């Protein structure tokens, strides 16, 4: 796999917009962050809700996942999709072909990978999908190739799930962490993310005063980027979309801005055969 700085660009297919690194596909890897438009869910999940746990109709969620995969040219792999029971923890799971289809469908099928906030694989044709609505999505790509999708809420970010995932990816790929590329997707920005003084103090003590945004809120994006760098990822190999979910509810879901009743956009990665 060629080593080059990662990029993100917006691509729209049949009304579904994703942010992806188009050049990465030439290396046999698809990564994508979805937007919320182009799906079939009704309010308050309008419209490309990819999560099965928020109260949306299961058949609608399954239709949205198929549409999302179709927009990426991955529809034949719908039944091999792998999702996780995200619990804002630190657990990561290396999945392989026996895990294909776990959590693929909201309506029946195998259950999601239990209690897991980071999925990794070195196997082809296993799309990995985690869902978000303010927390920080991270996709990691290592030589091999080996890929990971990481869910970093404030608990996971404080505990260093991004750094831990980089280390795990390095172990699995037998590569130096400096060769890993990181894509950071849409998340809530510090100007909209007020937390209590106790939580903010923990972040400041761990990551320094820059964890506190100018507004006084918590800058989760900075924290995750700092965690990636501390694990050895070259800053030139980190790209962030920089979109605030709370400000851009026309494009992304926001748990905080939408009073806790909303859908979820996704972060996906897949190695192609």
PDB file of C-alpha atoms in Angstrom:
ATOM      1  CA  UNK A   1       0.000   0.000   0.000  1.00  0.00           C
ATOM      2  CA  UNK A   2       1.337   3.404  -0.978  1.00  0.00           C
ATOM      3  CA  UNK A   3       2.158   5.778   1.857  1.00  0.00           C
ATOM      4  CA  UNK A   4       0.622   9.200   1.257  1.00  0.00           C
ATOM      5  CA  UNK A   5      -1.236  11.875   3.213  1.00  0.00           C
ATOM      6  CA  UNK A   6      -4.928  11.052   3.655  1.00  0.00           C
ATOM      7  CA  UNK A   7      -7.641  13.265   2.201  1.00  0.00           C
ATOM      8  CA  UNK A   8     -11.425  13.519   2.497  1.00  0.00           C
ATOM      9  CA  UNK A   9     -13.780  14.696  -0.219  1.00  0.00           C
ATOM     10  CA  UNK A  10     -17.557  14.759  -0.524  1.00  0.00           C
ATOM     11  CA  UNK A  11     -19.050  12.416  -3.098  1.00  0.00           C
ATOM     12  CA  UNK A  12     -22.785  12.192  -3.817  1.00  0.00           C
ATOM     13  CA  UNK A  13     -24.400   9.180  -5.444  1.00  0.00           C
ATOM     14  CA  UNK A  14     -28.171   8.919  -5.983  1.00  0.00           C
ATOM     15  CA  UNK A  15     -28.816  11.496  -3.282  1.00  0.00           C
ATOM     16  CA  UNK A  16     -26.519   9.912  -0.710  1.00  0.00           C
ATOM     17  CA  UNK A  17     -23.464  11.959   0.245  1.00  0.00           C
ATOM     18  CA  UNK A  18     -20.371  10.469   1.860  1.00  0.00           C
ATOM     19  CA  UNK A  19     -16.948  11.781   2.781  1.00  0.00           C
ATOM     20  CA  UNK A  20     -14.249   9.469   1.520  1.00  0.00           C
ATOM     21  CA  UNK A  21     -10.665   9.167   0.322  1.00  0.00           C
ATOM     22  CA  UNK A  22     -11.155   8.286  -3.337  1.00  0.00           C
ATOM     23  CA  UNK A  23      -7.460   7.595  -3.962  1.00  0.00           C
ATOM     24  CA  UNK A  24      -7.425   5.039  -1.163  1.00  0.00           C
ATOM     25  CA  UNK A  25      -9.754   2.847  -3.182  1.00  0.00           C
ATOM     26  CA  UNK A  26      -6.951   2.375  -5.688  1.00  0.00           C
ATOM     27  CA  UNK A  27      -5.121   0.581  -2.860  1.00  0.00           C
ATOM     28  CA  UNK A  28      -8.097  -1.718  -2.333  1.00  0.00           C
ATOM     29  CA  UNK A  29      -9.696   0.022   0.669  1.00  0.00           C
ATOM     30  CA  UNK A  30     -12.986   1.888   1.013  1.00  0.00           C
ATOM     31  CA  UNK A  31     -13.547   4.311   3.896  1.00  0.00           C
ATOM     32  CA  UNK A  32     -16.537   6.599   4.311  1.00  0.00           C
ATOM     33  CA  UNK A  33     -18.394   8.890   6.685  1.00  0.00           C
ATOM     34  CA  UNK A  34     -22.069   9.169   5.797  1.00  0.00           C
ATOM     35  CA  UNK A  35     -24.334  12.196   5.872  1.00  0.00           C
ATOM     36  CA  UNK A  36     -27.990  11.966   6.908  1.00  0.00           C
ATOM     37  CA  UNK A  37     -29.717  12.593   3.574  1.00  0.00           C
ATOM     38  CA  UNK A  38     -30.914  10.219   0.889  1.00  0.00           C
ATOM     39  CA  UNK A  39     -32.472   7.557   3.094  1.00  0.00           C
ATOM     40  CA  UNK A  40     -36.013   6.401   3.811  1.00  0.00           C
ATOM     41  CA  UNK A  41     -36.438   7.051   7.550  1.00  0.00           C
ATOM     42  CA  UNK A  42     -39.115   9.457   8.781  1.00  0.00           C
ATOM     43  CA  UNK A  43     -38.753  12.263  11.332  1.00  0.00           C
ATOM     44  CA  UNK A  44     -37.046  12.338  13.821  1.00  0.00           C
ATOM     45  CA  UNK A  45     -34.689   9.844  12.133  1.00  0.00           C
ATOM     46  CA  UNK A  46     -34.783  11.568   8.772  1.00  0.00           C
ATOM     47  CA  UNK A  47     -33.441  10.184   6.645  1.00  0.00           C
ATOM     48  CA  UNK A  48     -30.359   7.906   6.293  1.00  0.00           C
ATOM     49  CA  UNK A  49     -30.400   6.596   9.848  1.00  0.00           C
ATOM     50  CA  UNK A  50     -28.029   3.623  10.089  1.00  0.00           C
ATOM     51  CA  UNK A  51     -28.570   2.664  13.747  1.00  0.00           C
ATOM     52  CA  UNK A  52     -30.855  -0.124  14.930  1.00  0.00           C
ATOM     53  CA  UNK A  53     -31.027   0.956  18.586  1.00  0.00           C
ATOM     54  CA  UNK A  54     -32.620   4.427  18.406  1.00  0.00           C
ATOM     55  CA  UNK A  55     -36.273   3.496  17.867  1.00  0.00           C
ATOM     56  CA  UNK A  56     -36.422   3.626  14.080  1.00  0.00           C
ATOM     57  CA  UNK A  57     -38.318   0.916  12.198  1.00  0.00           C
ATOM     58  CA  UNK A  58     -35.960  -2.066  11.648  1.00  0.00           C
ATOM     59  CA  UNK A  59     -36.968  -2.607   8.024  1.00  0.00           C
ATOM     60  CA  UNK A  60     -36.195   1.062   7.364  1.00  0.00           C
ATOM     61  CA  UNK A  61     -32.765   0.814   8.989  1.00  0.00           C
ATOM     62  CA  UNK A  62     -31.962  -2.220   6.859  1.00  0.00           C
ATOM     63  CA  UNK A  63     -33.047  -0.358   3.730  1.00  0.00           C
ATOM     64  CA  UNK A  64     -30.823   2.597   4.669  1.00  0.00           C
ATOM     65  CA  UNK A  65     -27.809   0.367   5.233  1.00  0.00           C
ATOM     66  CA  UNK A  66     -28.305  -1.222   1.832  1.00  0.00           C
ATOM     67  CA  UNK A  67     -28.586   2.211   0.216  1.00  0.00           C
ATOM     68  CA  UNK A  68     -25.428   3.374   1.983  1.00  0.00           C
ATOM     69  CA  UNK A  69     -23.465   0.327   0.866  1.00  0.00           C
ATOM     70  CA  UNK A  70     -24.854   0.672  -2.653  1.00  0.00           C
ATOM     71  CA  UNK A  71     -23.543   4.237  -2.835  1.00  0.00           C
ATOM     72  CA  UNK A  72     -20.080   2.860  -2.093  1.00  0.00           C
ATOM     73  CA  UNK A  73     -20.312  -0.013  -4.549  1.00  0.00           C
ATOM     74  CA  UNK A  74     -20.517  -2.488  -1.665  1.00  0.00           C
ATOM     75  CA  UNK A  75     -24.147  -3.634  -1.871  1.00  0.00           C
ATOM     76  CA  UNK A  76     -23.168  -7.292  -2.537  1.00  0.00           C
ATOM     77  CA  UNK A  77     -21.497  -7.259   0.908  1.00  0.00           C
ATOM     78  CA  UNK A  78     -24.615  -6.129   2.808  1.00  0.00           C
ATOM     79  CA  UNK A  79     -25.039  -9.534   4.440  1.00  0.00           C
ATOM     80  CA  UNK A  80     -21.384  -9.500   5.543  1.00  0.00           C
ATOM     81  CA  UNK A  81     -21.586  -6.117   7.276  1.00  0.00           C
ATOM     82  CA  UNK A  82     -20.310  -6.106  10.875  1.00  0.00           C
ATOM     83  CA  UNK A  83     -21.572  -3.695  13.528  1.00  0.00           C
ATOM     84  CA  UNK A  84     -21.051  -3.482  17.287  1.00  0.00           C
ATOM     85  CA  UNK A  85     -22.935  -2.886  20.512  1.00  0.00           C
ATOM     86  CA  UNK A  86     -21.301   0.452  21.301  1.00  0.00           C
ATOM     87  CA  UNK A  87     -21.090   1.132  25.041  1.00  0.00           C
ATOM     88  CA  UNK A  88     -18.715   4.127  25.299  1.00  0.00           C
ATOM     89  CA  UNK A  89     -15.994   1.809  26.550  1.00  0.00           C
ATOM     90  CA  UNK A  90     -12.468   0.802  25.579  1.00  0.00           C
ATOM     91  CA  UNK A  91     -12.948  -2.696  24.188  1.00  0.00           C
ATOM     92  CA  UNK A  92     -11.760  -3.446  20.660  1.00  0.00           C
ATOM     93  CA  UNK A  93     -12.431  -6.610  18.670  1.00  0.00           C
ATOM     94  CA  UNK A  94     -10.446  -8.108  15.820  1.00  0.00           C
ATOM     95  CA  UNK A  95     -12.995  -9.698  13.495  1.00  0.00           C
ATOM     96  CA  UNK A  96     -12.613 -12.177  10.651  1.00  0.00           C
ATOM     97  CA  UNK A  97     -14.710 -14.182   8.222  1.00  0.00           C
ATOM     98  CA  UNK A  98     -16.503 -16.202  10.951  1.00  0.00           C
ATOM     99  CA  UNK A  99     -17.871 -12.867  12.221  1.00  0.00           C
ATOM    100  CA  UNK A 100     -19.351 -11.833   8.869  1.00  0.00           C
ATOM    101  CA  UNK A 101     -22.909 -10.584   9.219  1.00  0.00           C
ATOM    102  CA  UNK A 102     -22.864  -9.924  12.963  1.00  0.00           C
ATOM    103  CA  UNK A 103     -25.174  -6.943  13.370  1.00  0.00           C
ATOM    104  CA  UNK A 104     -25.695  -6.609   9.615  1.00  0.00           C
ATOM    105  CA  UNK A 105     -29.473  -6.446   9.917  1.00  0.00           C
ATOM    106  CA  UNK A 106     -31.701  -4.633  12.368  1.00  0.00           C
ATOM    107  CA  UNK A 107     -34.443  -7.115  11.526  1.00  0.00           C
ATOM    108  CA  UNK A 108     -33.168 -10.539  12.595  1.00  0.00           C
ATOM    109  CA  UNK A 109     -29.847 -12.195  11.824  1.00  0.00           C
ATOM    110  CA  UNK A 110     -26.758 -12.416  13.974  1.00  0.00           C
ATOM    111  CA  UNK A 111     -26.390  -9.916  16.834  1.00  0.00           C
ATOM    112  CA  UNK A 112     -23.809  -7.113  16.776  1.00  0.00           C
ATOM    113  CA  UNK A 113     -20.364  -7.731  18.281  1.00  0.00           C
ATOM    114  CA  UNK A 114     -21.072  -7.297  22.030  1.00  0.00           C
ATOM    115  CA  UNK A 115     -19.790  -4.391  24.146  1.00  0.00           C
ATOM    116  CA  UNK A 116     -17.276  -3.061  21.666  1.00  0.00           C
ATOM    117  CA  UNK A 117     -16.240   0.451  20.572  1.00  0.00           C
ATOM    118  CA  UNK A 118     -13.540  -0.394  18.035  1.00  0.00           C
ATOM    119  CA  UNK A 119     -13.678  -2.968  15.249  1.00  0.00           C
ATOM    120  CA  UNK A 120     -10.537  -4.156  13.425  1.00  0.00           C
ATOM    121  CA  UNK A 121      -9.959  -6.558  10.555  1.00  0.00           C
ATOM    122  CA  UNK A 122      -7.280  -7.722   8.139  1.00  0.00           C
ATOM    123  CA  UNK A 123      -9.764  -9.740   6.065  1.00  0.00           C
ATOM    124  CA  UNK A 124     -11.304  -8.628   2.780  1.00  0.00           C
ATOM    125  CA  UNK A 125     -15.007  -8.153   2.076  1.00  0.00           C
ATOM    126  CA  UNK A 126     -15.959  -7.421   5.695  1.00  0.00           C
ATOM    127  CA  UNK A 127     -17.436  -3.903   5.889  1.00  0.00           C
ATOM    128  CA  UNK A 128     -17.079  -2.503   9.416  1.00  0.00           C
ATOM    129  CA  UNK A 129     -19.711   0.022  10.527  1.00  0.00           C
ATOM    130  CA  UNK A 130     -20.085   2.062  13.722  1.00  0.00           C
ATOM    131  CA  UNK A 131     -22.743   4.732  14.294  1.00  0.00           C
ATOM    132  CA  UNK A 132     -22.521   8.287  15.640  1.00  0.00           C
ATOM    133  CA  UNK A 133     -24.459  11.427  16.554  1.00  0.00           C
ATOM    134  CA  UNK A 134     -21.859  13.760  18.179  1.00  0.00           C
ATOM    135  CA  UNK A 135     -19.118  11.348  19.312  1.00  0.00           C
ATOM    136  CA  UNK A 136     -15.894  11.236  17.314  1.00  0.00           C
ATOM    137  CA  UNK A 137     -15.624   8.648  14.515  1.00  0.00           C
ATOM    138  CA  UNK A 138     -12.114   7.549  13.594  1.00  0.00           C
ATOM    139  CA  UNK A 139     -11.084   5.257  10.748  1.00  0.00           C
ATOM    140  CA  UNK A 140      -7.545   3.876  10.838  1.00  0.00           C
ATOM    141  CA  UNK A 141      -5.665   2.255   7.960  1.00  0.00           C
ATOM    142  CA  UNK A 142      -2.372   0.380   8.352  1.00  0.00           C
ATOM    143  CA  UNK A 143      -0.146  -1.419   5.837  1.00  0.00           C
ATOM    144  CA  UNK A 144      -1.121  -5.011   5.285  1.00  0.00           C
ATOM    145  CA  UNK A 145      -3.736  -3.752   4.920  1.00  0.00           C
ATOM    146  CA  UNK A 146      -5.436  -3.705   8.308  1.00  0.00           C
ATOM    147  CA  UNK A 147      -8.319  -1.356   9.110  1.00  0.00           C
ATOM    148  CA  UNK A 148     -10.167  -0.156  12.190  1.00  0.00           C
ATOM    149  CA  UNK A 149     -13.279   1.893  12.933  1.00  0.00           C
ATOM    150  CA  UNK A 150     -13.296   3.579  16.344  1.00  0.00           C
ATOM    151  CA  UNK A 151     -16.072   5.203  18.406  1.00  0.00           C
ATOM    152  CA  UNK A 152     -14.692   7.886  20.760  1.00  0.00           C
ATOM    153  CA  UNK A 153     -17.194   9.493  23.090  1.00  0.00           C
ATOM    154  CA  UNK A 154     -15.920  11.546  26.004  1.00  0.00           C
ATOM    155  CA  UNK A 155     -15.325   8.477  28.191  1.00  0.00           C
ATOM    156  CA  UNK A 156     -13.437   6.628  25.485  1.00  0.00           C
ATOM    157  CA  UNK A 157     -11.515   9.723  24.456  1.00  0.00           C
ATOM    158  CA  UNK A 158     -10.444  10.403  28.037  1.00  0.00           C
ATOM    159  CA  UNK A 159      -9.332   6.796  28.478  1.00  0.00           C
ATOM    160  CA  UNK A 160      -7.357   6.920  25.216  1.00  0.00           C
ATOM    161  CA  UNK A 161      -9.335   4.605  22.929  1.00  0.00           C
ATOM    162  CA  UNK A 162      -7.846   6.285  19.853  1.00  0.00           C
ATOM    163  CA  UNK A 163      -4.272   5.648  21.017  1.00  0.00           C
ATOM    164  CA  UNK A 164      -5.106   2.129  22.118  1.00  0.00           C
ATOM    165  CA  UNK A 165      -6.617   1.364  18.723  1.00  0.00           C
ATOM    166  CA  UNK A 166      -3.495   2.644  16.966  1.00  0.00           C
ATOM    167  CA  UNK A 167      -1.325   0.373  19.114  1.00  0.00           C
ATOM    168  CA  UNK A 168      -3.590  -2.602  18.454  1.00  0.00           C
ATOM    169  CA  UNK A 169      -3.536  -1.897  14.732  1.00  0.00           C
ATOM    170  CA  UNK A 170       0.253  -1.752  14.801  1.00  0.00           C
ATOM    171  CA  UNK A 171       0.396  -5.119  16.537  1.00  0.00           C
ATOM    172  CA  UNK A 172      -2.002  -6.775  14.109  1.00  0.00           C
ATOM    173  CA  UNK A 173      -0.380  -5.310  11.001  1.00  0.00           C
ATOM    174  CA  UNK A 174       3.185  -5.735  12.288  1.00  0.00           C
ATOM    175  CA  UNK A 175       3.827  -2.181  11.106  1.00  0.00           C
ATOM    176  CA  UNK A 176       5.163   0.978  12.681  1.00  0.00           C
ATOM    177  CA  UNK A 177       2.507   3.322  14.062  1.00  0.00           C
ATOM    178  CA  UNK A 178       4.009   6.090  11.940  1.00  0.00           C
ATOM    179  CA  UNK A 179       2.757   4.279   8.833  1.00  0.00           C
ATOM    180  CA  UNK A 180      -0.867   4.372  10.014  1.00  0.00           C
ATOM    181  CA  UNK A 181      -3.256   6.913   8.513  1.00  0.00           C
ATOM    182  CA  UNK A 182      -6.187   8.327  10.482  1.00  0.00           C
ATOM    183  CA  UNK A 183      -9.461   9.819   9.270  1.00  0.00           C
ATOM    184  CA  UNK A 184     -11.515  11.795  11.804  1.00  0.00           C
ATOM    185  CA  UNK A 185     -15.156  12.267  10.888  1.00  0.00           C
ATOM    186  CA  UNK A 186     -17.904  14.726  11.852  1.00  0.00           C
ATOM    187  CA  UNK A 187     -18.410  15.309  15.570  1.00  0.00           C
ATOM    188  CA  UNK A 188     -19.590  17.925  18.007  1.00  0.00           C
ATOM    189  CA  UNK A 189     -17.171  20.842  18.346  1.00  0.00           C
ATOM    190  CA  UNK A 190     -16.139  22.511  21.588  1.00  0.00           C
ATOM    191  CA  UNK A 191     -18.343  25.558  21.005  1.00  0.00           C
ATOM    192  CA  UNK A 192     -21.395  23.309  21.450  1.00  0.00           C
ATOM    193  CA  UNK A 193     -20.053  20.745  23.903  1.00  0.00           C
ATOM    194  CA  UNK A 194     -20.420  21.986  27.453  1.00  0.00           C
ATOM    195  CA  UNK A 195     -19.541  19.479  30.158  1.00  0.00           C
ATOM    196  CA  UNK A 196     -19.379  19.739  33.934  1.00  0.00           C
ATOM    197  CA  UNK A 197     -16.271  21.190  35.570  1.00  0.00           C
ATOM    198  CA  UNK A 198     -15.243  17.804  36.963  1.00  0.00           C
ATOM    199  CA  UNK A 199     -15.140  16.162  33.544  1.00  0.00           C
ATOM    200  CA  UNK A 200     -13.426  19.135  31.927  1.00  0.00           C
ATOM    201  CA  UNK A 201     -10.775  19.141  34.658  1.00  0.00           C
ATOM    202  CA  UNK A 202      -9.978  15.498  33.959  1.00  0.00           C
ATOM    203  CA  UNK A 203      -9.348  16.299  30.305  1.00  0.00           C
ATOM    204  CA  UNK A 204      -7.257  19.375  31.109  1.00  0.00           C
ATOM    205  CA  UNK A 205      -5.165  17.348  33.557  1.00  0.00           C
ATOM    206  CA  UNK A 206      -4.579  14.658  30.928  1.00  0.00           C
ATOM    207  CA  UNK A 207      -4.276  16.650  27.689  1.00  0.00           C
ATOM    208  CA  UNK A 208      -3.513  20.192  28.825  1.00  0.00           C
ATOM    209  CA  UNK A 209      -5.503  23.410  28.776  1.00  0.00           C
ATOM    210  CA  UNK A 210      -6.047  23.231  24.998  1.00  0.00           C
ATOM    211  CA  UNK A 211      -8.630  20.519  25.688  1.00  0.00           C
ATOM    212  CA  UNK A 212     -10.801  23.449  26.785  1.00  0.00           C
ATOM    213  CA  UNK A 213     -12.239  25.271  23.776  1.00  0.00           C
ATOM    214  CA  UNK A 214     -12.311  29.071  23.676  1.00  0.00           C
ATOM    215  CA  UNK A 215     -16.016  28.863  24.472  1.00  0.00           C
ATOM    216  CA  UNK A 216     -15.228  26.903  27.612  1.00  0.00           C
ATOM    217  CA  UNK A 217     -16.534  23.637  26.206  1.00  0.00           C
ATOM    218  CA  UNK A 218     -14.670  20.384  25.665  1.00  0.00           C
ATOM    219  CA  UNK A 219     -12.706  20.061  22.412  1.00  0.00           C
ATOM    220  CA  UNK A 220     -13.082  16.342  21.740  1.00  0.00           C
ATOM    221  CA  UNK A 221     -11.517  16.665  18.297  1.00  0.00           C
ATOM    222  CA  UNK A 222      -8.301  18.043  19.764  1.00  0.00           C
ATOM    223  CA  UNK A 223      -8.255  15.310  22.386  1.00  0.00           C
ATOM    224  CA  UNK A 224      -8.622  12.533  19.818  1.00  0.00           C
ATOM    225  CA  UNK A 225      -5.958  14.048  17.541  1.00  0.00           C
ATOM    226  CA  UNK A 226      -3.594  14.399  20.510  1.00  0.00           C
ATOM    227  CA  UNK A 227      -4.252  10.785  21.428  1.00  0.00           C
ATOM    228  CA  UNK A 228      -3.464   9.647  17.886  1.00  0.00           C
ATOM    229  CA  UNK A 229      -0.208  11.625  17.865  1.00  0.00           C
ATOM    230  CA  UNK A 230       0.798  10.274  21.261  1.00  0.00           C
ATOM    231  CA  UNK A 231       0.432   6.747  19.881  1.00  0.00           C
ATOM    232  CA  UNK A 232       2.877   7.525  17.085  1.00  0.00           C
ATOM    233  CA  UNK A 233       0.663   8.569  14.174  1.00  0.00           C
ATOM    234  CA  UNK A 234       2.436  11.156  12.031  1.00  0.00           C
ATOM    235  CA  UNK A 235       0.456  14.441  12.185  1.00  0.00           C
ATOM    236  CA  UNK A 236       0.694  14.568   8.375  1.00  0.00           C
ATOM    237  CA  UNK A 237      -1.216  11.275   8.298  1.00  0.00           C
ATOM    238  CA  UNK A 238      -4.199  12.627  10.218  1.00  0.00           C
ATOM    239  CA  UNK A 239      -7.064  14.305   8.375  1.00  0.00           C
ATOM    240  CA  UNK A 240     -10.170  15.677  10.060  1.00  0.00           C
ATOM    241  CA  UNK A 241     -13.415  16.610   8.352  1.00  0.00           C
ATOM    242  CA  UNK A 242     -13.851  19.484  10.803  1.00  0.00           C
ATOM    243  CA  UNK A 243     -17.656  19.470  10.558  1.00  0.00           C
ATOM    244  CA  UNK A 244     -19.674  20.170  13.710  1.00  0.00           C
ATOM    245  CA  UNK A 245     -22.649  17.855  14.045  1.00  0.00           C
ATOM    246  CA  UNK A 246     -24.491  20.283  16.352  1.00  0.00           C
ATOM    247  CA  UNK A 247     -24.193  23.115  13.829  1.00  0.00           C
ATOM    248  CA  UNK A 248     -24.920  21.040  10.720  1.00  0.00           C
ATOM    249  CA  UNK A 249     -28.041  19.066  11.586  1.00  0.00           C
ATOM    250  CA  UNK A 250     -29.101  19.437   7.968  1.00  0.00           C
ATOM    251  CA  UNK A 251     -26.253  17.056   7.089  1.00  0.00           C
ATOM    252  CA  UNK A 252     -25.498  15.099  10.272  1.00  0.00           C
ATOM    253  CA  UNK A 253     -27.324  13.767  13.305  1.00  0.00           C
ATOM    254  CA  UNK A 254     -26.693  15.418  16.688  1.00  0.00           C
ATOM    255  CA  UNK A 255     -27.861  13.831  19.927  1.00  0.00           C
ATOM    256  CA  UNK A 256     -27.290  17.069  21.817  1.00  0.00           C
ATOM    257  CA  UNK A 257     -28.747  19.528  19.313  1.00  0.00           C
ATOM    258  CA  UNK A 258     -31.775  17.324  18.661  1.00  0.00           C
ATOM    259  CA  UNK A 259     -32.626  16.690  22.319  1.00  0.00           C
ATOM    260  CA  UNK A 260     -31.587  13.058  22.293  1.00  0.00           C
ATOM    261  CA  UNK A 261     -34.152  11.878  19.739  1.00  0.00           C
ATOM    262  CA  UNK A 262     -32.457  11.418  16.392  1.00  0.00           C
ATOM    263  CA  UNK A 263     -30.786   8.925  14.077  1.00  0.00           C
ATOM    264  CA  UNK A 264     -27.149   8.060  13.568  1.00  0.00           C
ATOM    265  CA  UNK A 265     -24.730   8.562  10.688  1.00  0.00           C
ATOM    266  CA  UNK A 266     -21.966   6.058  10.133  1.00  0.00           C
ATOM    267  CA  UNK A 267     -18.235   5.493   9.751  1.00  0.00           C
ATOM    268  CA  UNK A 268     -17.315   2.562   7.541  1.00  0.00           C
ATOM    269  CA  UNK A 269     -14.164   0.839   6.360  1.00  0.00           C
ATOM    270  CA  UNK A 270     -13.722  -2.206   4.114  1.00  0.00           C
ATOM    271  CA  UNK A 271     -10.815  -4.021   2.484  1.00  0.00           C
ATOM    272  CA  UNK A 272     -11.674  -5.094  -1.054  1.00  0.00           C
ATOM    273  CA  UNK A 273     -10.841  -8.538  -2.414  1.00  0.00           C
TER     274      UNK A 273
END
